[in-house]
Short mmCIF file of C-alpha atoms and ligand atoms in Angstrom, two decimals:
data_model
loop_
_atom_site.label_atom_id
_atom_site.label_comp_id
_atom_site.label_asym_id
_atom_site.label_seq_id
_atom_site.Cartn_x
_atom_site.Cartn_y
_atom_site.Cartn_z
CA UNK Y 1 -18.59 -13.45 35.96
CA UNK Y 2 -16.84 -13.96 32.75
CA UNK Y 3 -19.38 -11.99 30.83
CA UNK Y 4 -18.89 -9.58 33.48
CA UNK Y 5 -15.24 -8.90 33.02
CA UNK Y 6 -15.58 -9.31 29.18
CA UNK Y 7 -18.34 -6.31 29.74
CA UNK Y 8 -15.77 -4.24 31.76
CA UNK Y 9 -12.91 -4.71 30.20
CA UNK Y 10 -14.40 -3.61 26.98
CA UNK Y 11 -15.56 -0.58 28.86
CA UNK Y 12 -12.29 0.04 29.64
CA UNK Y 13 -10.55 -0.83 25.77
CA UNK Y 14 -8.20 0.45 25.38
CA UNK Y 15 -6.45 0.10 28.94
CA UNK Y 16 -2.90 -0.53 27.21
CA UNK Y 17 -0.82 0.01 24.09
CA UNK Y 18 -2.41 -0.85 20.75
CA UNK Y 19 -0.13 -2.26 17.99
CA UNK Y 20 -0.98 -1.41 14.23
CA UNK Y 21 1.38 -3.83 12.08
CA UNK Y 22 2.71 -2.84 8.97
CA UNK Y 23 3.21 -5.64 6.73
CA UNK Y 24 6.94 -3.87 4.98
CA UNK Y 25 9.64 -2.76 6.05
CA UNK Y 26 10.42 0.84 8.30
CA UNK Y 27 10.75 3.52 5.90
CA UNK Y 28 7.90 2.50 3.31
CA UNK Y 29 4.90 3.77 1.77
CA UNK Y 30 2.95 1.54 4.14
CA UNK Y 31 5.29 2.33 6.94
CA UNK Y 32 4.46 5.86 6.32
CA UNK Y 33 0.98 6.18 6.06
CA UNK Y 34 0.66 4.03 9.75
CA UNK Y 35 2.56 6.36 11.73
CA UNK Y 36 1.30 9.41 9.94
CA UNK Y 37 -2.36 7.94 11.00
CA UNK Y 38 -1.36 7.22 14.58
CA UNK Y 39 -0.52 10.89 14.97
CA UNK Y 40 -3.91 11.58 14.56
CA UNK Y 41 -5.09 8.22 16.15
CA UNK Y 42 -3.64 8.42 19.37
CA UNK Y 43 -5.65 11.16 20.52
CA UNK Y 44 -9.36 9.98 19.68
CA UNK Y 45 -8.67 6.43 20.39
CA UNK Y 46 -6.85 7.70 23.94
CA UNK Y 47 -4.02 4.94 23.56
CA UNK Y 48 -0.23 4.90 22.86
CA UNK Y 49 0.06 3.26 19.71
CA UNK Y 50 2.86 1.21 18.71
CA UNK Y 51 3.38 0.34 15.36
CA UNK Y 52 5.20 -3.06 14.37
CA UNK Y 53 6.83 -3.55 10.93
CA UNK Y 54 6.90 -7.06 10.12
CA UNK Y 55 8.15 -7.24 7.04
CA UNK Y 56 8.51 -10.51 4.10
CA UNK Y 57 6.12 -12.13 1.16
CA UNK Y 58 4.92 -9.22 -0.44
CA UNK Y 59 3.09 -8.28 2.91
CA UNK Y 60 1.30 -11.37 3.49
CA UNK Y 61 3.61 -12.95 6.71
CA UNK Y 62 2.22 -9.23 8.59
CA UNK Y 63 -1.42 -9.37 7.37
CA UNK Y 64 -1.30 -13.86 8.77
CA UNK Y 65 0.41 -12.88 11.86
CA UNK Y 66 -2.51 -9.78 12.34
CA UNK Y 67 -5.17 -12.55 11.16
CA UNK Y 68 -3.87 -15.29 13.89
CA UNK Y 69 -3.47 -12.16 17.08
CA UNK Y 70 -6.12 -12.49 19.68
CA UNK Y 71 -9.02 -10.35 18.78
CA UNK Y 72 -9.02 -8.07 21.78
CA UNK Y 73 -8.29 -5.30 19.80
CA UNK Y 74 -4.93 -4.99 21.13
CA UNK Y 75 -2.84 -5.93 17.75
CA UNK Y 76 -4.89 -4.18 14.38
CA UNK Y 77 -2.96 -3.92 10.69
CA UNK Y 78 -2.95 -1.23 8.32
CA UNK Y 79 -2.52 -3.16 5.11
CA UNK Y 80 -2.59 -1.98 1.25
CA UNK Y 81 -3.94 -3.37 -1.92
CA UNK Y 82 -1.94 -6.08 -1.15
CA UNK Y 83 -5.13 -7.39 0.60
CA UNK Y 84 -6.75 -8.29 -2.27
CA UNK Y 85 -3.87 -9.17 -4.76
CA UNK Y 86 -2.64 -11.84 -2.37
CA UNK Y 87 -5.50 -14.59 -2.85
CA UNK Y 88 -4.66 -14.80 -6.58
CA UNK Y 89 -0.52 -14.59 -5.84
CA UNK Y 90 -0.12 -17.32 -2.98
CA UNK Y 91 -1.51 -20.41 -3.14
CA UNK Y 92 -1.05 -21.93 0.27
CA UNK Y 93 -2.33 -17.91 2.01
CA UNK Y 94 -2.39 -18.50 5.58
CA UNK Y 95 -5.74 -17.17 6.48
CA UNK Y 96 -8.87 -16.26 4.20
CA UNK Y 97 -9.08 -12.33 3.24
CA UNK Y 98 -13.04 -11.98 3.97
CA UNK Y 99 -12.92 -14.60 6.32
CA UNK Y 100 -10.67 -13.72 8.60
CA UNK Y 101 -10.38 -9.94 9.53
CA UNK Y 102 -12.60 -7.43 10.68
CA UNK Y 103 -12.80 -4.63 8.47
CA UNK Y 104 -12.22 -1.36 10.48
CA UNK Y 105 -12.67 1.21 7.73
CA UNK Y 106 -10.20 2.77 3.93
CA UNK Y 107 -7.64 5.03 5.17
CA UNK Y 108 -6.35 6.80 1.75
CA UNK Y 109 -5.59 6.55 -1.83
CA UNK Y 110 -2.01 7.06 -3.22
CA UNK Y 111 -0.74 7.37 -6.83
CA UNK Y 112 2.13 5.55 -7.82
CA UNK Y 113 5.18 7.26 -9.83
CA UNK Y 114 7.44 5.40 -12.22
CA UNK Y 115 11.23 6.25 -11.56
CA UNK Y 116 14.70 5.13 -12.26
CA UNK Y 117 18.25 5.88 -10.54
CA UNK Y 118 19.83 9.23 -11.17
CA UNK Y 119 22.20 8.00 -13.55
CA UNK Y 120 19.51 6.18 -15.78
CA UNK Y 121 20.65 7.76 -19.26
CA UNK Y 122 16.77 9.20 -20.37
CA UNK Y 123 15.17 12.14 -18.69
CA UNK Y 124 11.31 11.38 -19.95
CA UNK Y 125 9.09 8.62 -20.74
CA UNK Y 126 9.90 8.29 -24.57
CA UNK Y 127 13.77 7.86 -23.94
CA UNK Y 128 12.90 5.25 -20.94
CA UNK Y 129 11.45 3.63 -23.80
CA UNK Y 130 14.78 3.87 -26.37
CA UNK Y 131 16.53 2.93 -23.24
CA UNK Y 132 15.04 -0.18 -22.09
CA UNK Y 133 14.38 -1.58 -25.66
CA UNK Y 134 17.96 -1.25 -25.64
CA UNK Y 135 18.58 -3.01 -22.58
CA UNK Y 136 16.12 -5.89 -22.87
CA UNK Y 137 17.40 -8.59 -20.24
CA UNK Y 138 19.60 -6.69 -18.41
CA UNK Y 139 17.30 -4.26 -16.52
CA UNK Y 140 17.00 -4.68 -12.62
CA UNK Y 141 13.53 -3.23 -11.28
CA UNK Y 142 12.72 -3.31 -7.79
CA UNK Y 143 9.92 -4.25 -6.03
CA UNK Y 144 8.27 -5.06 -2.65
CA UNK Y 145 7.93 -8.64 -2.98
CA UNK Y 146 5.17 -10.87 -5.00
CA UNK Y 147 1.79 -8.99 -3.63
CA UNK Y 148 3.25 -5.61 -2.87
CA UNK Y 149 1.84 -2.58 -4.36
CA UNK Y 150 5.11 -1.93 -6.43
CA UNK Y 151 4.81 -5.39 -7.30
CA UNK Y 152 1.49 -5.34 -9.33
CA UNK Y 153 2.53 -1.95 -10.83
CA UNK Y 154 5.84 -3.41 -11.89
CA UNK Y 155 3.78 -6.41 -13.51
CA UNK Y 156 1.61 -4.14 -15.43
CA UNK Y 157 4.50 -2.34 -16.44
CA UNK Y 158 6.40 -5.22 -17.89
CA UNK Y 159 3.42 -6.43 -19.76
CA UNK Y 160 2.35 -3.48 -21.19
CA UNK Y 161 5.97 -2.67 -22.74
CA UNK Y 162 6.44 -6.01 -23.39
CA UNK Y 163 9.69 -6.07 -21.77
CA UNK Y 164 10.57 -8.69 -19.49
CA UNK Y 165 12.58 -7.20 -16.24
CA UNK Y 166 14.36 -8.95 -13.37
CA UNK Y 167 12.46 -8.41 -10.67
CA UNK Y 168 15.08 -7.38 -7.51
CA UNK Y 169 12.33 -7.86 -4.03
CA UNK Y 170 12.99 -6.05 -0.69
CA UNK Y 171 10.99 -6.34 2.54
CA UNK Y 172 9.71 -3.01 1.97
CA UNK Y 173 10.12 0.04 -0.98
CA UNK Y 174 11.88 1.84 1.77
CA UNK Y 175 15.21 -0.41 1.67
CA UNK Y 176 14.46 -0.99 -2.43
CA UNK Y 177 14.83 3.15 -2.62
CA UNK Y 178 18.13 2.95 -0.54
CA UNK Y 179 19.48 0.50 -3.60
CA UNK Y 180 17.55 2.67 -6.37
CA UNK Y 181 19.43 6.29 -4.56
CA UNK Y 182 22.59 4.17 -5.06
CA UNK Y 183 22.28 2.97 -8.20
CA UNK Y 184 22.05 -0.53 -7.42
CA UNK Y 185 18.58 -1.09 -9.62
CA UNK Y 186 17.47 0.88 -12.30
CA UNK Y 187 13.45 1.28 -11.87
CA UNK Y 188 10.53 0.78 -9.43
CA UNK Y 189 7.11 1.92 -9.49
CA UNK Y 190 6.17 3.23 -5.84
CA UNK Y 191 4.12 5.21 -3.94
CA UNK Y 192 4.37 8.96 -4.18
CA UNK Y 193 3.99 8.96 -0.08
CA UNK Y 194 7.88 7.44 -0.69
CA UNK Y 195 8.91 9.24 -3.68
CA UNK Y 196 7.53 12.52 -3.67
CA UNK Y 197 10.13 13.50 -1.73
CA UNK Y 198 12.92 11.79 -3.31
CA UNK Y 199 11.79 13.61 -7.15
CA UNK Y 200 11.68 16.52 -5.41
CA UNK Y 201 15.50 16.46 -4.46
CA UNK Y 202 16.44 15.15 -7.69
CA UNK Y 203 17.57 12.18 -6.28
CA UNK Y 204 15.35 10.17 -8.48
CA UNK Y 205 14.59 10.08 -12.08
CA UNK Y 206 10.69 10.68 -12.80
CA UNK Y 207 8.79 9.67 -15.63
CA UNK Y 208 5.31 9.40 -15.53
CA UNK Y 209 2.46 8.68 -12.72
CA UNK Y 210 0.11 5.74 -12.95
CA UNK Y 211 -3.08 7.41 -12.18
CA UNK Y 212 -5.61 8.64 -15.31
CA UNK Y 213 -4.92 11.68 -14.04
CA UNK Y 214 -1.98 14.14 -13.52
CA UNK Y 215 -1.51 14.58 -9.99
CA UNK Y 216 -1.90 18.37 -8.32
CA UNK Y 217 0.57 17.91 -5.63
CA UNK Y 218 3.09 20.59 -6.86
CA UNK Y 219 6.17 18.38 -7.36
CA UNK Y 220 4.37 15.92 -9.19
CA UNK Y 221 2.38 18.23 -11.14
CA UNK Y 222 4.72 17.58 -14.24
CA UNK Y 223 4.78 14.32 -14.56
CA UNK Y 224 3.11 12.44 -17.53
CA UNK Y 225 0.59 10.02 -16.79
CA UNK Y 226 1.45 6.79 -18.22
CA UNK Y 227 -1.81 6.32 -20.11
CA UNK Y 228 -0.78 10.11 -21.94
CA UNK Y 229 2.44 8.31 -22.43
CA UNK Y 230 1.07 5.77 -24.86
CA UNK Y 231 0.59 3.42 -22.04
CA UNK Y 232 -3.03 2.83 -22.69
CA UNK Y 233 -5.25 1.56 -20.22
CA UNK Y 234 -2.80 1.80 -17.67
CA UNK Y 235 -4.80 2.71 -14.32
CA UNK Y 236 -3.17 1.91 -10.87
CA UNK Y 237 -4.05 3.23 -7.12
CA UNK Y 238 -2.97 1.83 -4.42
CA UNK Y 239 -5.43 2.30 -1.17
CA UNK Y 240 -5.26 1.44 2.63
CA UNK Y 241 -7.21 -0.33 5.10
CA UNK Y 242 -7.43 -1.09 8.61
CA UNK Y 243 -8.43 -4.96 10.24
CA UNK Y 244 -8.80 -6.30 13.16
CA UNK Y 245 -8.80 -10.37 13.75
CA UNK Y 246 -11.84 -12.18 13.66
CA UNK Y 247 -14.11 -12.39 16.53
CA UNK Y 248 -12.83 -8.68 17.93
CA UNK Y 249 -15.65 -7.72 20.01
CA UNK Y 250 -17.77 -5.04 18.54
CA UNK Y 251 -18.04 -2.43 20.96
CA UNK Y 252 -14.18 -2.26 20.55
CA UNK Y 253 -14.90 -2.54 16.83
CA UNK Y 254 -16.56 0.64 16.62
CA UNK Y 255 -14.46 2.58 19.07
CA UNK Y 256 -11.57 1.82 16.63
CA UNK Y 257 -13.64 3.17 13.88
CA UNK Y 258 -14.86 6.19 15.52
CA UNK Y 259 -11.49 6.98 16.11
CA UNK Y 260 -10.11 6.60 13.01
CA UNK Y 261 -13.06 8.57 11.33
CA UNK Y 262 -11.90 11.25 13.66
CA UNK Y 263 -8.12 10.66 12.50
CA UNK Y 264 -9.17 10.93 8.84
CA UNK Y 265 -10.86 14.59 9.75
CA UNK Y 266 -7.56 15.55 11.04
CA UNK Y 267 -6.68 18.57 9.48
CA UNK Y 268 -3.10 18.13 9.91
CA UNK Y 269 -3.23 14.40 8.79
CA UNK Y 270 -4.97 15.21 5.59
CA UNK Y 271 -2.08 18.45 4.67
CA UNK Y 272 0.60 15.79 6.10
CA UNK Y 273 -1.06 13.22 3.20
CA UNK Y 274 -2.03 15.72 0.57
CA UNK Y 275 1.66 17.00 0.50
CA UNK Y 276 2.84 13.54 -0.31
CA UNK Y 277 -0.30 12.87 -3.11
CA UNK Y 278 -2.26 10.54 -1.22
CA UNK Y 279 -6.11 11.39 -1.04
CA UNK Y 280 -7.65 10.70 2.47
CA UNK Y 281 -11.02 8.27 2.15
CA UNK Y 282 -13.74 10.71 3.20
CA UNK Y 283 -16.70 8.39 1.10
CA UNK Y 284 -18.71 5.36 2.63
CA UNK Y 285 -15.15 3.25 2.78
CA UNK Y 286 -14.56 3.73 5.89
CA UNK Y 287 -17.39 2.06 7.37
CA UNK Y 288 -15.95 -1.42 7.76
CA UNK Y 289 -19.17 -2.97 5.77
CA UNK Y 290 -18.51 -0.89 2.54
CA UNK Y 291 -14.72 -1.59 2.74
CA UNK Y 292 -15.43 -4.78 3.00
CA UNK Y 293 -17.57 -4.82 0.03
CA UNK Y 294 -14.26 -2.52 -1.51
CA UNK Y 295 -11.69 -5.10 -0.68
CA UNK Y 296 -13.98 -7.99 -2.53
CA UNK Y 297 -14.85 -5.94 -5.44
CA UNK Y 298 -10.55 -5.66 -5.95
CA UNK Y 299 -10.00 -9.14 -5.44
CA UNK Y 300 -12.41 -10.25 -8.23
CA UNK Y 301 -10.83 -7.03 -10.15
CA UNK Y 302 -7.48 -8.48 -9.68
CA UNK Y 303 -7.80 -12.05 -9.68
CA UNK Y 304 -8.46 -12.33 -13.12
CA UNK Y 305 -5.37 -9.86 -14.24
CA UNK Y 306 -2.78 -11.68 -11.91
CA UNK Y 307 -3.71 -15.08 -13.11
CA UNK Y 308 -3.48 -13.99 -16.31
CA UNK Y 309 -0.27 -13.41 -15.64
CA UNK Y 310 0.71 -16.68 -14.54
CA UNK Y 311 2.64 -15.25 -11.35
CA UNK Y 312 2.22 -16.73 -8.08
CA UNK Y 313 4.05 -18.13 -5.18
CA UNK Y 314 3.74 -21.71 -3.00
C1 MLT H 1 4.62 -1.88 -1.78
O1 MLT H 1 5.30 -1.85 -2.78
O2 MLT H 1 3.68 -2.61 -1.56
C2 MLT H 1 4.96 -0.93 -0.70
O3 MLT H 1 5.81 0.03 -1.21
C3 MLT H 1 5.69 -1.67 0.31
C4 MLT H 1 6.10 -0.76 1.40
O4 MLT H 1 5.22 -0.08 1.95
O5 MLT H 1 7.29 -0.73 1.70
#
């Protein structure tokens, strides 16, 4: 009998509302990118989706709460390279990376910009430079928390300039922007899904993009990379995923997937996500087995770099 109803219900999956946790704070990158998906998710998976921010350590209490849910495909996470900076950050991780998630499939790709408050006396790269060798020790950059995305940028940052910052962590880039729009910090390094709009306005200072490449999305289009900058070397995009908990059964498995493919086909999900400079996975990655094989290739990537950098967290 109990294969029975384990046979029908799957039939049935999804019969109720499916959570997709985001591991920051409302008003994120992350945040972002999970409800623009479940636009284009609700249809093709035929559920309501709810999405769940559950913010704190640099992602990692939303990716062990996702890795501890039961695994009947009810409670999924859309997670960031955080995935696979955490193992080398936190030494006591609640749950293994490749262990402990199913690996439903890459998302997108999304540049990060470099900017500073409004009132941040420089207006390129070169006088950011003059400025903060002038400020050594007193400048304030925000972040996400040790294993966020504007985390490892602000690390590479800091090392590359050779200018030590203090680090100012929020649950999320989306309350760290509030503080940067009011002045309270002076730089971050985020996600163009969270800043393109902001550099747009004005509202933001903006001096260079971390990608090799200058971005085509029209309001970024200006912008410096770093590595032009004199930065050399300096190469950062941040990607998404999706997981399930281990032991999800795989019928529901590949009904997630098959939605999502259909999601990232969405032609309105890919203009929504172009128009903020995020690239939509359209390669192998999002079969779970080659994101998988993704996620483990970053980890040993950026292992080595973060324990270089003798950060990490108990
Ligand atoms: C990050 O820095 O990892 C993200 O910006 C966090 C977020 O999505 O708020």
């Amino acid at each position: 009998v109990a294969a029975l109803t384990a046979t029908a219900a799957l039939a049935e999956y999804p019969e109720k509302p499916v959570t997709i946790v985001v591991p920051f704070a409302a008003g994120g990158p992350t945040d972002k990118v999970a409800r623009d998906l479940a636009e284009a998710l609700r249809k093709p998976l035929g559920a309501t989706i709810i999405i769940e921010n559950v913010g704190g350590a640099g992602g990692t209490l939303g990716h062990t709460k996702v890795a501890k849910a039961a695994n009947d495909g009810y409670t999924l996470l859309l997670a960031h390279i955080g995935m696979s900076t955490a193992p080398a950050l936190y030494r006591n991780l609640q749950y293994k990376t490749l262990d402990d998630f199913e690996y439903l499939g890459m998302v997108n790709e999304v540049p990060m910009t470099l900017i500073g408050r409004s009132t941040l006396p420089a207006n390129n790269f070169a006088e950011l430079v003059k400025w903060m060798e002038a400020n050594k020790g007193k400048i304030n950059l925000a972040n996400a928390g040790l294993g966020a995305a504007s985390h490892l940028c602000g690390l590479l940052f800091q090392q590359s300039m050779k200018v030590d910052m203090t680090t100012v962590p929020y649950k999320g880039t989306g309350p760290a922007m509030t503080d940067l729009l009011g002045g309270q910090v002076d730089l971050m390094c985020d996600q163009t899904t969270n800043t393109t709009g902001q550099i747009e306005s004005g509202k933001v200072k903006a001096f260079a993009v971390t990608t090799t490449k200058r971005l085509s999305t029209p309001a970024l289009a200006k912008l410096p990379t770093l590595e032009e900058s004199g930065v050399k070397g300096f190469n950062v995009t941040i990607w998404h995923g999706m997981y399930a908990p281990k032991g999800t059964p795989k019928p529901v498995l590949d009904k997630v997937n098959a939605a999502l493919k259909v999601a990232l086909k969405d032609p309105d999900f890919i203009k929504r996500q172009e128009a903020l400079g995020a690239v939509v996975i359209t390669d192998n990655r999002t079969n779970g087995a080659d994101h998988k094989k993704f996620v483990e290739a970053e980890i040993n990537k950026w292992g080595p770099i973060i324990k270089a950098a003798g950060q990490y967290a108990d």
